[in-house]
């Protein structure tokens, strides 16, 4: 650090790192005190129009500070490098707590009392964030006021971050997330709000025409008879089951002679069956190269209706089929509007559907039933502040691309270190 | 086996890279030999890219899912970055470092042969997946390189042979690496919105990625204002790299691990 600190007394102008550290520590301690005595119990955020008022207040504050009070020590400090650097340190500190202590209900009274398991709604975090935002806004505003063309990169980075952060934080309270459970053949217009634990009636109904699950082929794994544990690569990267596939594992040569995606046991073999709950099965021929012994038999993953079947190959080992993993799940729905209009669409993971200010996501289904599930859960999300957040994000993307292009052009002279 | 005869590829690539390291070393005495170094890097790296593509086609998905596959891309990008930096800054030792790291990563994969499963969970089947991970790998490789420069510079401080030029390289690597880190973070947010309806959830991996980002942000600003306090800047850079390492593979061992959507262990 620079040595000017040793020559001037605390709180003499200009405020440097020590003062910045003290101010942010003050915020931190105040925040912790507030958290102990009147914690923010809910995590619902600030709702419209109060968040808009706060945002307007923030803008106004920044403008007033810069235009009328910029000679004040405090304002100079807010727009200074020292404040910026120390604020980054304190935010990092708070977020680090979040990164170490699980943000879930806890038995520890200490964690509970200090609110260490709910940092995002912690007074200390919010206070620090608030001053940080003022600081960032002020720094940006100063640059915008004496705009030069080569300031564009700076403005993209800093204004982008300011917009994305303020819109994201203040807008969080206005986001609505509703779950709607659909059953094939039945329309539903009642959605459940997880935050308020209430059902909400929608202006439209959703009708599930069909719910489709596509699965990957199941996998083959070696398990230890005594413990039932998968011994094969610690359970990772197992062999995919395909007709006529040939694998070698330790001293075993495995041939998959038959694969049935949907089957049922009839007598001592599996045959193709297309019933609800019919699991996949495979016929194997396993040769022990050391002893030249060959074992033939069937394995099946089982389903919610049928037992699984393993194939014992010697005293120690058996071969099993894992439950197939899901590749894709899709809801074919109609959206029924009050005016009688009908919109047909399909919704799947990563392919949400936009409708009437809502984004509709595929969330889950009856996982116990697996691919035979005839229920589907969709999530409806309304996020009115999203365009502003995206605006900020795209500014930052542009800033990052600029940064990549230009790299670092270091200035030789440094006006800040020479006090 | 879907890990299509990696062994022969491994031997060919490592053979090329070791040859190029050899020529690189010799070129300190005999400058002319350096072109052979470049030649063998290019042959080795081209072979590795060939392997990446073959594996991609074989798996029917980009090989970006497991730690082993991640290492593969790391090994691919290190020599490329090494070459780019050489072209711009003429640092031979940096090229050697990239090659050595590349060889190390490939060797780890060679010693842990994994057959790579073909399944990919629905949330990962997205056009955002490849840019998100590739951009991150690029950032990590550049920032790792910048930390190496930092450690070397700290050492030369101690030896009193420090030169400002070393730090300039670190700065440039951080700037470019940080740009990629920002892109990775933002692409991740945009993707999360498409997949889960939330652009930021403070998931443990996101938290540590954010912390990494903040540490490099700290470095950039500290460096910008205190161009002469090189030693403090170097310490920040070293610390930032520790956070990056926690983010990259430490998160799985933290108490917060089981609350993450980013750990894809088999159920
Ligand atoms: C997207 C994130 C950010 C990036 C990429 C970034 C990048 C930079 C760069 C490259 C500079 C050098 C000056 C220039 O380019 O003209 C700079 C200056 C500065 N940054 Fe940041 N920064 C970011 C976020 C922040 C934050 C969060 C703060 C803290 C509140 C901050 C405070 C400052 C200050 C005070 C300056 C000096 C302004 C001046 O000289 O007038 N920056 N930033």
XYZ file of C-alpha atoms in Angstrom, chain B:
267
model
C -15.139 -48.430 -25.166
C -16.047 -44.996 -26.397
C -12.754 -43.455 -25.286
C -11.570 -44.390 -28.803
C -8.005 -45.698 -28.630
C -6.767 -42.732 -26.646
C -3.489 -44.514 -25.948
C -2.061 -44.215 -29.448
C -3.190 -40.600 -29.700
C -1.705 -39.913 -26.302
C 1.669 -41.363 -27.257
C 1.774 -39.489 -30.571
C 0.813 -36.124 -29.040
C 3.109 -36.369 -26.054
C 5.948 -37.507 -28.300
C 5.495 -34.386 -30.450
C 5.268 -32.069 -27.469
C 8.312 -33.537 -25.772
C 10.258 -33.128 -29.015
C 9.165 -29.505 -29.222
C 10.200 -28.945 -25.603
C 13.559 -30.399 -26.482
C 13.966 -28.072 -29.447
C 12.768 -25.186 -27.334
C 15.502 -25.893 -24.808
C 18.138 -26.254 -27.525
C 17.011 -23.042 -29.189
C 18.429 -21.030 -26.285
C 21.828 -22.094 -27.646
C 20.982 -22.347 -31.316
C 18.243 -19.964 -32.353
C 17.519 -21.682 -35.651
C 16.185 -24.778 -33.945
C 13.153 -22.920 -32.663
C 11.182 -23.469 -35.851
C 11.237 -27.220 -35.186
C 9.805 -26.518 -31.779
C 6.912 -24.649 -33.408
C 6.454 -27.381 -35.989
C 6.089 -30.133 -33.392
C 3.735 -28.111 -31.239
C 1.503 -27.610 -34.231
C 1.572 -31.282 -35.241
C 0.915 -32.426 -31.673
C -1.885 -29.942 -31.076
C -3.504 -30.661 -34.431
C -3.517 -34.358 -33.524
C -5.181 -33.549 -30.223
C -7.846 -31.440 -31.933
C -8.388 -34.338 -34.307
C -8.933 -36.581 -31.300
C -11.348 -34.097 -29.678
C -13.428 -33.999 -32.832
C -13.401 -37.792 -33.213
C -14.477 -38.197 -29.580
C -17.196 -35.582 -30.020
C -18.584 -37.443 -33.028
C -18.283 -40.780 -31.256
C -20.121 -39.569 -28.163
C -22.832 -37.707 -30.085
C -22.343 -34.794 -27.707
C -19.557 -32.327 -26.974
C -17.043 -33.947 -24.616
C -17.429 -31.307 -21.928
C -19.064 -33.122 -19.108
C -16.650 -34.986 -16.890
C -13.454 -33.788 -15.283
C -11.479 -35.980 -17.686
C -13.132 -34.387 -20.697
C -12.531 -30.960 -19.204
C -8.844 -31.802 -18.884
C -8.803 -32.742 -22.538
C -9.922 -29.266 -23.575
C -7.518 -27.724 -21.155
C -4.707 -29.680 -22.782
C -5.955 -28.523 -26.170
C -6.116 -24.849 -25.326
C -2.904 -24.505 -23.332
C -0.511 -24.891 -26.286
C -2.729 -22.657 -28.422
C -2.619 -19.913 -25.825
C 1.103 -20.526 -25.421
C 1.580 -19.964 -29.125
C -0.571 -16.826 -29.196
C 1.325 -15.357 -26.287
C 4.609 -16.274 -27.936
C 3.597 -14.508 -31.123
C 2.668 -11.370 -29.178
C 5.240 -11.326 -26.352
C 8.034 -13.716 -27.392
C 8.082 -15.576 -24.068
C 9.599 -18.989 -24.642
C 9.442 -20.094 -21.030
C 5.723 -19.486 -21.093
C 5.342 -21.727 -24.101
C 7.293 -24.426 -22.273
C 4.985 -24.066 -19.287
C 1.898 -24.457 -21.466
C 3.300 -27.555 -23.086
C 4.322 -29.100 -19.792
C 0.854 -28.460 -18.351
C -0.703 -29.902 -21.487
C 1.391 -33.048 -21.146
C 0.470 -33.269 -17.474
C -3.262 -33.095 -18.153
C -3.097 -35.671 -20.924
C -1.045 -37.958 -18.702
C -3.611 -37.745 -15.920
C -6.227 -38.808 -18.435
C -3.986 -41.576 -19.698
C -3.472 -42.958 -16.206
C -7.203 -42.835 -15.433
C -8.772 -44.389 -18.479
C -12.479 -43.740 -18.278
C -15.048 -44.926 -20.710
C -17.104 -41.870 -21.265
C -20.809 -42.382 -20.923
C -23.045 -41.043 -23.636
C -25.845 -39.747 -21.477
C -26.434 -36.074 -20.844
C -29.186 -34.792 -18.573
C -31.902 -32.673 -20.233
C -30.864 -29.372 -18.640
C -27.412 -29.699 -20.203
C -28.784 -30.220 -23.697
C -28.663 -26.577 -24.636
C -26.940 -24.427 -27.250
C -25.521 -22.420 -24.326
C -23.635 -25.388 -22.951
C -20.628 -25.319 -25.291
C -19.936 -21.559 -25.232
C -20.414 -21.462 -21.460
C -17.901 -24.191 -20.713
C -15.426 -23.378 -23.481
C -15.260 -19.748 -22.497
C -14.674 -20.758 -18.873
C -11.905 -23.148 -19.829
C -10.255 -20.436 -21.841
C -10.506 -18.045 -18.909
C -9.127 -20.619 -16.481
C -6.195 -21.434 -18.741
C -5.298 -17.746 -19.159
C -5.706 -16.949 -15.491
C -3.723 -20.025 -14.492
C -0.995 -18.771 -16.794
C -1.143 -15.328 -15.206
C -0.671 -16.910 -11.788
C 2.355 -18.739 -13.028
C 3.769 -15.397 -14.120
C 2.928 -14.037 -10.667
C 4.765 -16.810 -8.883
C 7.772 -16.453 -11.159
C 7.784 -12.691 -10.559
C 7.577 -13.128 -6.793
C 10.553 -15.406 -7.079
C 12.480 -12.852 -9.119
C 11.610 -10.217 -6.527
C 13.340 -12.374 -4.013
C 16.266 -12.785 -6.418
C 16.237 -9.069 -7.265
C 15.883 -9.797 -10.974
C 12.314 -8.544 -11.237
C 11.383 -6.747 -14.420
C 8.228 -4.707 -15.052
C 7.778 -6.592 -18.306
C 6.871 -9.783 -16.464
C 3.997 -7.986 -14.796
C 2.859 -6.555 -18.096
C 2.410 -10.077 -19.340
C 0.461 -10.966 -16.203
C -1.752 -7.886 -16.671
C -2.498 -8.737 -20.228
C -3.283 -12.348 -19.399
C -5.568 -11.197 -16.589
C -7.391 -8.713 -18.807
C -8.049 -11.249 -21.536
C -8.750 -14.016 -19.029
C -11.078 -11.755 -17.056
C -12.970 -10.875 -20.229
C -13.570 -14.582 -20.799
C -14.477 -15.098 -17.152
C -17.089 -12.350 -17.434
C -18.475 -13.907 -20.590
C -18.597 -17.330 -18.916
C -20.459 -15.899 -15.941
C -22.952 -14.009 -18.117
C -23.528 -16.862 -20.585
C -24.154 -19.042 -17.551
C -26.768 -16.565 -16.338
C -28.501 -16.365 -19.711
C -28.543 -20.148 -19.999
C -29.839 -20.630 -16.465
C -32.720 -18.331 -17.359
C -33.591 -20.508 -20.357
C -33.239 -23.769 -18.442
C -34.565 -22.976 -14.966
C -36.207 -19.575 -15.253
C -33.648 -17.987 -12.936
C -30.530 -16.185 -14.042
C -28.864 -16.220 -10.666
C -29.603 -18.526 -7.732
C -26.445 -18.303 -5.602
C -25.774 -21.933 -6.257
C -22.375 -22.889 -4.680
C -20.629 -23.085 -8.032
C -22.050 -19.678 -8.936
C -20.916 -18.278 -5.600
C -17.351 -19.423 -6.111
C -17.333 -18.297 -9.731
C -18.507 -14.901 -8.506
C -15.780 -14.817 -5.846
C -13.167 -15.672 -8.453
C -14.500 -12.862 -10.611
C -14.346 -10.402 -7.690
C -10.753 -11.322 -6.884
C -9.598 -10.621 -10.421
C -11.654 -7.436 -10.403
C -9.730 -6.455 -7.291
C -6.450 -7.180 -9.028
C -7.384 -5.126 -12.090
C -8.373 -2.096 -10.032
C -5.489 -2.365 -7.620
C -3.029 -2.603 -10.501
C -4.634 0.319 -12.277
C -4.206 2.646 -9.328
C -0.975 1.434 -7.854
C 1.223 0.720 -10.833
C 4.277 0.673 -8.638
C 3.085 -1.583 -5.826
C 3.902 -4.659 -7.824
C 4.423 -6.997 -4.908
C 0.984 -6.466 -3.357
C -0.578 -6.878 -6.785
C 1.243 -10.165 -7.203
C -0.008 -11.398 -3.842
C -3.583 -10.544 -4.829
C -3.077 -12.448 -8.066
C -1.786 -15.514 -6.251
C -4.702 -15.423 -3.850
C -7.158 -15.004 -6.733
C -5.800 -18.173 -8.251
C -6.382 -20.094 -5.025
C -10.031 -19.016 -5.139
C -10.168 -20.061 -8.775
C -8.862 -23.506 -7.855
C -11.507 -23.863 -5.154
C -14.116 -22.870 -7.706
C -12.815 -25.299 -10.285
C -12.560 -28.461 -8.233
C -12.793 -27.532 -4.603
C -16.530 -26.839 -4.504
C -17.353 -30.552 -4.431
C -15.500 -30.906 -1.128
C -17.041 -27.938 0.664
C -19.939 -28.358 3.107
C -22.164 -26.579 0.585
C -21.558 -29.165 -2.147
C -24.809 -31.086 -1.920
C -26.854 -27.954 -2.523
C -25.332 -27.449 -5.989
C -26.909 -28.054 -9.376
C -23.421 -28.103 -10.842
C -22.260 -31.465 -9.494
C -23.207 -34.103 -11.983
C -22.402 -37.259 -10.100
C -24.292 -40.332 -11.085
C -27.235 -41.179 -8.916
